[in-house]
Short mmCIF file of C-alpha atoms in Angstrom, two decimals:
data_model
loop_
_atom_site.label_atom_id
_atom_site.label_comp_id
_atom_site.label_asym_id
_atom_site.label_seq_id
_atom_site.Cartn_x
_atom_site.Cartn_y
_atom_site.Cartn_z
CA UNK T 1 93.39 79.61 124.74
CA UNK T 2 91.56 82.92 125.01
CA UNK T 3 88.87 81.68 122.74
CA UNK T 4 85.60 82.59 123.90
CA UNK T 5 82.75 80.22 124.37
CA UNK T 6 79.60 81.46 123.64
CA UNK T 7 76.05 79.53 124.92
CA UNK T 8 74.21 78.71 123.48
CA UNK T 9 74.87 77.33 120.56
CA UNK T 10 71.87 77.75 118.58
CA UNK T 11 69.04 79.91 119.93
CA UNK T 12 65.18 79.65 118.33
CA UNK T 13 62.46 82.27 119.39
CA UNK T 14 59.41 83.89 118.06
CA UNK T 15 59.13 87.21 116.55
CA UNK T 16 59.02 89.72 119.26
CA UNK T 17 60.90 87.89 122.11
CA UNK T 18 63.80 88.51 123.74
CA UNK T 19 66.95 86.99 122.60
CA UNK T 20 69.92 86.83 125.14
CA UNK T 21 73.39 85.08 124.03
CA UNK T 22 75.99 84.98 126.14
CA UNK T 23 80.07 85.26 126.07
CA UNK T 24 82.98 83.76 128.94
CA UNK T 25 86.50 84.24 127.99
CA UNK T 26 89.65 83.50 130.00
CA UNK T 27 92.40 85.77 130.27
CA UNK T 28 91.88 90.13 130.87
CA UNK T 29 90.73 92.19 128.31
CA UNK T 30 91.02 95.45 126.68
CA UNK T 31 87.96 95.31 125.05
CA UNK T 32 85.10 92.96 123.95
CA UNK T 33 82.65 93.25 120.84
CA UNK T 34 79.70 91.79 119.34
CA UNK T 35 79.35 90.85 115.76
CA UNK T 36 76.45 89.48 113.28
CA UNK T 37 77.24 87.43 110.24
CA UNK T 38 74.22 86.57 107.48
CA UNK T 39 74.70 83.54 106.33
CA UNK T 40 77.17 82.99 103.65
CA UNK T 41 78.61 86.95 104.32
CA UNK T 42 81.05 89.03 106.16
CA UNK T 43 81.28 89.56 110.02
CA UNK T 44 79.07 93.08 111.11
CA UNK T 45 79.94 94.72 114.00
CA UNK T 46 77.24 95.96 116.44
CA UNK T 47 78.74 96.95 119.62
CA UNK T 48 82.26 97.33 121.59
CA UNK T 49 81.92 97.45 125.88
CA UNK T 50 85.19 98.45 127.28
CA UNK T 51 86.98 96.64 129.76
CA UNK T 52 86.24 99.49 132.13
CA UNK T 53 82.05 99.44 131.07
CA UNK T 54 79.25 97.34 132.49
CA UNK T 55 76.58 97.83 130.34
CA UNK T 56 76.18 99.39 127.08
CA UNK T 57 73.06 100.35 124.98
CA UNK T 58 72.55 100.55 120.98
CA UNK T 59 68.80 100.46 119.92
CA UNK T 60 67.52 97.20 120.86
CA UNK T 61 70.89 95.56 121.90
CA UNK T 62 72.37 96.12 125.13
CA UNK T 63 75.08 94.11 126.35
CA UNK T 64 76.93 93.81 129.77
CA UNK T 65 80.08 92.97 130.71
CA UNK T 66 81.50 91.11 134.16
CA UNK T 67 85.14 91.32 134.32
CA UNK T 68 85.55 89.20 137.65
CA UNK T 69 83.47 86.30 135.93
CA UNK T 70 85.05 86.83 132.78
CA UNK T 71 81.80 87.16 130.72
CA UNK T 72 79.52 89.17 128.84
CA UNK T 73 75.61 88.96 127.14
CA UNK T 74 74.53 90.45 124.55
CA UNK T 75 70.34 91.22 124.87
CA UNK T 76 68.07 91.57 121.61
CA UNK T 77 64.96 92.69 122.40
CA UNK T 78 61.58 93.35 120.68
CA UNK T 79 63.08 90.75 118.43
CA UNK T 80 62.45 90.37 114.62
CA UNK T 81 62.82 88.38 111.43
CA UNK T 82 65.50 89.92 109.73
CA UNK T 83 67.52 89.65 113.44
CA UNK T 84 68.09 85.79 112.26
CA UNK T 85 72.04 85.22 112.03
CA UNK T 86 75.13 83.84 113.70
CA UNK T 87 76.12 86.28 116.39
CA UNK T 88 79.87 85.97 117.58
CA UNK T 89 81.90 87.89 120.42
CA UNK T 90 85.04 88.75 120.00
CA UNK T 91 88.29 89.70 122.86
CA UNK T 92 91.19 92.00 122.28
CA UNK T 93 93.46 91.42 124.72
CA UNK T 94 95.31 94.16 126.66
CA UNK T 95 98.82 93.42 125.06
CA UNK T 96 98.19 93.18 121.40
CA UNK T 97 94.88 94.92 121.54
CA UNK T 98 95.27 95.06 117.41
CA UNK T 99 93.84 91.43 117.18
CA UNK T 100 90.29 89.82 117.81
CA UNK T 101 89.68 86.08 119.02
CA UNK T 102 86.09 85.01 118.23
CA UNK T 103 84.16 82.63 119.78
CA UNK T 104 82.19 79.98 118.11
CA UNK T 105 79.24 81.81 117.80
CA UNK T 106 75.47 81.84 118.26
CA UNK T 107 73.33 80.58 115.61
CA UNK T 108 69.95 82.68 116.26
CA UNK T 109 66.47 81.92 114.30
CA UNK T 110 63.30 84.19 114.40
CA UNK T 111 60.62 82.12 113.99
CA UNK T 112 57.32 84.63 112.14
CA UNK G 1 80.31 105.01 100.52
CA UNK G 2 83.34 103.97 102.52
CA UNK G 3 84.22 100.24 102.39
CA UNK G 4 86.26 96.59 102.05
CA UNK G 5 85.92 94.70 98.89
CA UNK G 6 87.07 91.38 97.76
CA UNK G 7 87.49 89.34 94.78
CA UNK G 8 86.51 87.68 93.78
CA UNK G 9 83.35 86.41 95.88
CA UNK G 10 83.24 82.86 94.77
CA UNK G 11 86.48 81.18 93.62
CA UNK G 12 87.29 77.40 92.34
CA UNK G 13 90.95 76.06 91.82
CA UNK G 14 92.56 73.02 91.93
CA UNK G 15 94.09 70.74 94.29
CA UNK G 16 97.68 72.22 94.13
CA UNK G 17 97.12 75.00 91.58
CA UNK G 18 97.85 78.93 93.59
CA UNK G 19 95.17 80.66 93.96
CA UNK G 20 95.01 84.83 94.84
CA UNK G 21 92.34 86.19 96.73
CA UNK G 22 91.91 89.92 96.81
CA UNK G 23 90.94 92.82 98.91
CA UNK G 24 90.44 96.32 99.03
CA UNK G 25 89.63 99.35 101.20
CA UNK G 26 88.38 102.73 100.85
CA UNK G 27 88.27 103.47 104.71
CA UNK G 28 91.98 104.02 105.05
CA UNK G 29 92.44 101.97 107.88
CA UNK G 30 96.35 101.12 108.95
CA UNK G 31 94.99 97.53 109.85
CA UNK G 32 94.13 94.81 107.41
CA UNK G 33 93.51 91.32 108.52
CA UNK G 34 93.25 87.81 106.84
CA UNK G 35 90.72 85.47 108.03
CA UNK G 36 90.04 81.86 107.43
CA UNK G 37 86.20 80.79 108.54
CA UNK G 38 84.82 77.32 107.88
CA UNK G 39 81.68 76.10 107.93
CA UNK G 40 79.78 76.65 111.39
CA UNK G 41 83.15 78.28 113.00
CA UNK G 42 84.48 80.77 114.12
CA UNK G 43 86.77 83.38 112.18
CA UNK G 44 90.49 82.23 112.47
CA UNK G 45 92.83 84.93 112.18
CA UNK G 46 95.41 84.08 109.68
CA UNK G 47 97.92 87.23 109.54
CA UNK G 48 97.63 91.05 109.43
CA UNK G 49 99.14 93.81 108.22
CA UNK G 50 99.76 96.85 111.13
CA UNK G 51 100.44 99.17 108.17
CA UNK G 52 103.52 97.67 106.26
CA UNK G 53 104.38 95.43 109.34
CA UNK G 54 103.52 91.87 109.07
CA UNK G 55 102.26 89.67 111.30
CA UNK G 56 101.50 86.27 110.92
CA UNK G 57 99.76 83.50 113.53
CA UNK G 58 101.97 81.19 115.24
CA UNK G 59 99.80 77.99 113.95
CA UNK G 60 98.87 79.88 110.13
CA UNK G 61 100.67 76.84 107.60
CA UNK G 62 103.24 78.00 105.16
CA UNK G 63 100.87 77.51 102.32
CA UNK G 64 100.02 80.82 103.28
CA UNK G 65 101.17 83.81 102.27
CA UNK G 66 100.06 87.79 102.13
CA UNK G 67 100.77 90.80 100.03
CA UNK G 68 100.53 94.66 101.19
CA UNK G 69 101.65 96.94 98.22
CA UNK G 70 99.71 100.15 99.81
CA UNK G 71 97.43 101.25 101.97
CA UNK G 72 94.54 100.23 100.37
CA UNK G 73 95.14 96.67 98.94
CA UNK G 74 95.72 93.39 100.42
CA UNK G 75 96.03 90.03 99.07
CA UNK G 76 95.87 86.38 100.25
CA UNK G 77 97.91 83.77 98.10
CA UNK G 78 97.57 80.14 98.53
CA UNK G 79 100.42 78.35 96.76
CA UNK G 80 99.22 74.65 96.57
CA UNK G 81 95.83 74.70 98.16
CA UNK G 82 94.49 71.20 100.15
CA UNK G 83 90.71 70.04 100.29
CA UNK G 84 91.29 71.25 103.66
CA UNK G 85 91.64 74.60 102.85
CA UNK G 86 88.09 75.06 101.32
CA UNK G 87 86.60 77.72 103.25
CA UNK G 88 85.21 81.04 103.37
CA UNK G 89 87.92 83.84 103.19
CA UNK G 90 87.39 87.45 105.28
CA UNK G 91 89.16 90.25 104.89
CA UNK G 92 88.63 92.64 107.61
CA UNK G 93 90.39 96.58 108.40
CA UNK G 94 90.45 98.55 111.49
CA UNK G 95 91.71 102.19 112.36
CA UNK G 96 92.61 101.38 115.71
CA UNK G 97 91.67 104.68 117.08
CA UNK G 98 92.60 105.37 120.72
CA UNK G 99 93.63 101.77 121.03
CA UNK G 100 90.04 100.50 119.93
CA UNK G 101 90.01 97.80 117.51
CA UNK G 102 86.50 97.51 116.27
CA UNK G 103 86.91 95.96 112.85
CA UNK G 104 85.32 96.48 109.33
CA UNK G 105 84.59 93.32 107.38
CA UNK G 106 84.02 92.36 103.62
CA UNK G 107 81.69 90.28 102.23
CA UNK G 108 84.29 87.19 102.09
CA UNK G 109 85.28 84.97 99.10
CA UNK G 110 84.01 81.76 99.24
CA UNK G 111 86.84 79.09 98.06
CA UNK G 112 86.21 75.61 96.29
CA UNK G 113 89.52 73.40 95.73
CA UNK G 114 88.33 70.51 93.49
#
């Protein structure tokens, strides 16, 4: 399966930290994205790192991307309370590269 | 503002009785997409539309079923829905420019089967 596994699972900080989630997947890749979810809402997307990228910058996120170990991390920094929410990556493979797999997500709280 | 809506947000049927689940787009996007998401999992694509071509996942049941009149609508049908197919319901559309696939979500509808 190309599903990605994401780690960890369930990540709690204080207000202000650092928050770093990270991504492995198993087969090559046209592309790889973050997304954050609210609970109970749709899927937003926050980034895309090509397969040809190794790091990429957006405010306080930056995420990297290691093709030859198949993995990527996505960094929140300077973190805050309104950052709590699931946070899923997501592959599109080279053939196909219309369709996303998610992974299973990381379930980050922001403690005040 | 640009953007994917569905209908309706919360929806209860029956064990058995068809249920339609709606969504809409004012992005234009060639790309819609079905997902199924329950509780503390991932998304699970269920089929999607590359403009009127569909395509629908190997392991999606035949319960299943999707609708693509235009551009801008898309619907999910459920013909005898199982307890097991309570779950939150996300439609998502994507432009696919220069091969790029980043993907615009709605809010999801949230289905009940009692």
């Amino acid at each position: 399966s190309q599903q990605g596994e994401e780690d960890p699972q369930a990540l709690s900080i204080q207000e202000g930290e650092n928050a770093t989630m990270n991504c492995s997947y198993k087969t090559s890749i046209n592309n790889l994205q973050w997304y954050r979810q609210n609970s109970g809402r749709g899927l937003v997307h926050l980034i895309l790192i090509r397969s040809n990228e190794r790091e990429k910058h957006s405010g306080r996120l930056r995420v990297t991307l290691d093709t030859s170990k198949k993995s990527s991390s996505l960094l929140i920094t300077a973190s805050r309370a309104a950052d709590t929410a699931s946070y899923f990556c997501a592959t599109a493979l080279i053939q196909g590269a219309q369709k996303l797999v998610f992974g299973q997500g990381t379930r980050l709280t922001i403690n005040p | 503002d640009a953007m994917v809506i569905q209908n309706p947000r919360y929806q209860v049927t029956q064990f058995g009785k068809p249920v339609t689940l709606s969504c809409s787009q004012t992005l234009n996007h060639n790309v819609m997409y079905w997902y199924q998401q329950k509780s503390s999992q991932a998304p699970k694509l269920l089929f999607h539309y590359y403009d009127k071509d569909f395509n629908n996942e190997a392991d999606t049941p035949d319960n299943f079923q999707s609708r693509r009149p235009n551009t801008s609508f898309c619907f999910l049908d459920i013909r005898s829905p199982g307890l097991g197919d309570a779950a939150m319901y996300l439609c998502a559309t994507s432009a696919l420019r220069g091969g790029y696939n980043e993907q615009f979500f709605g809010p999801g509808t949230r289905l009940t089967v009692l």
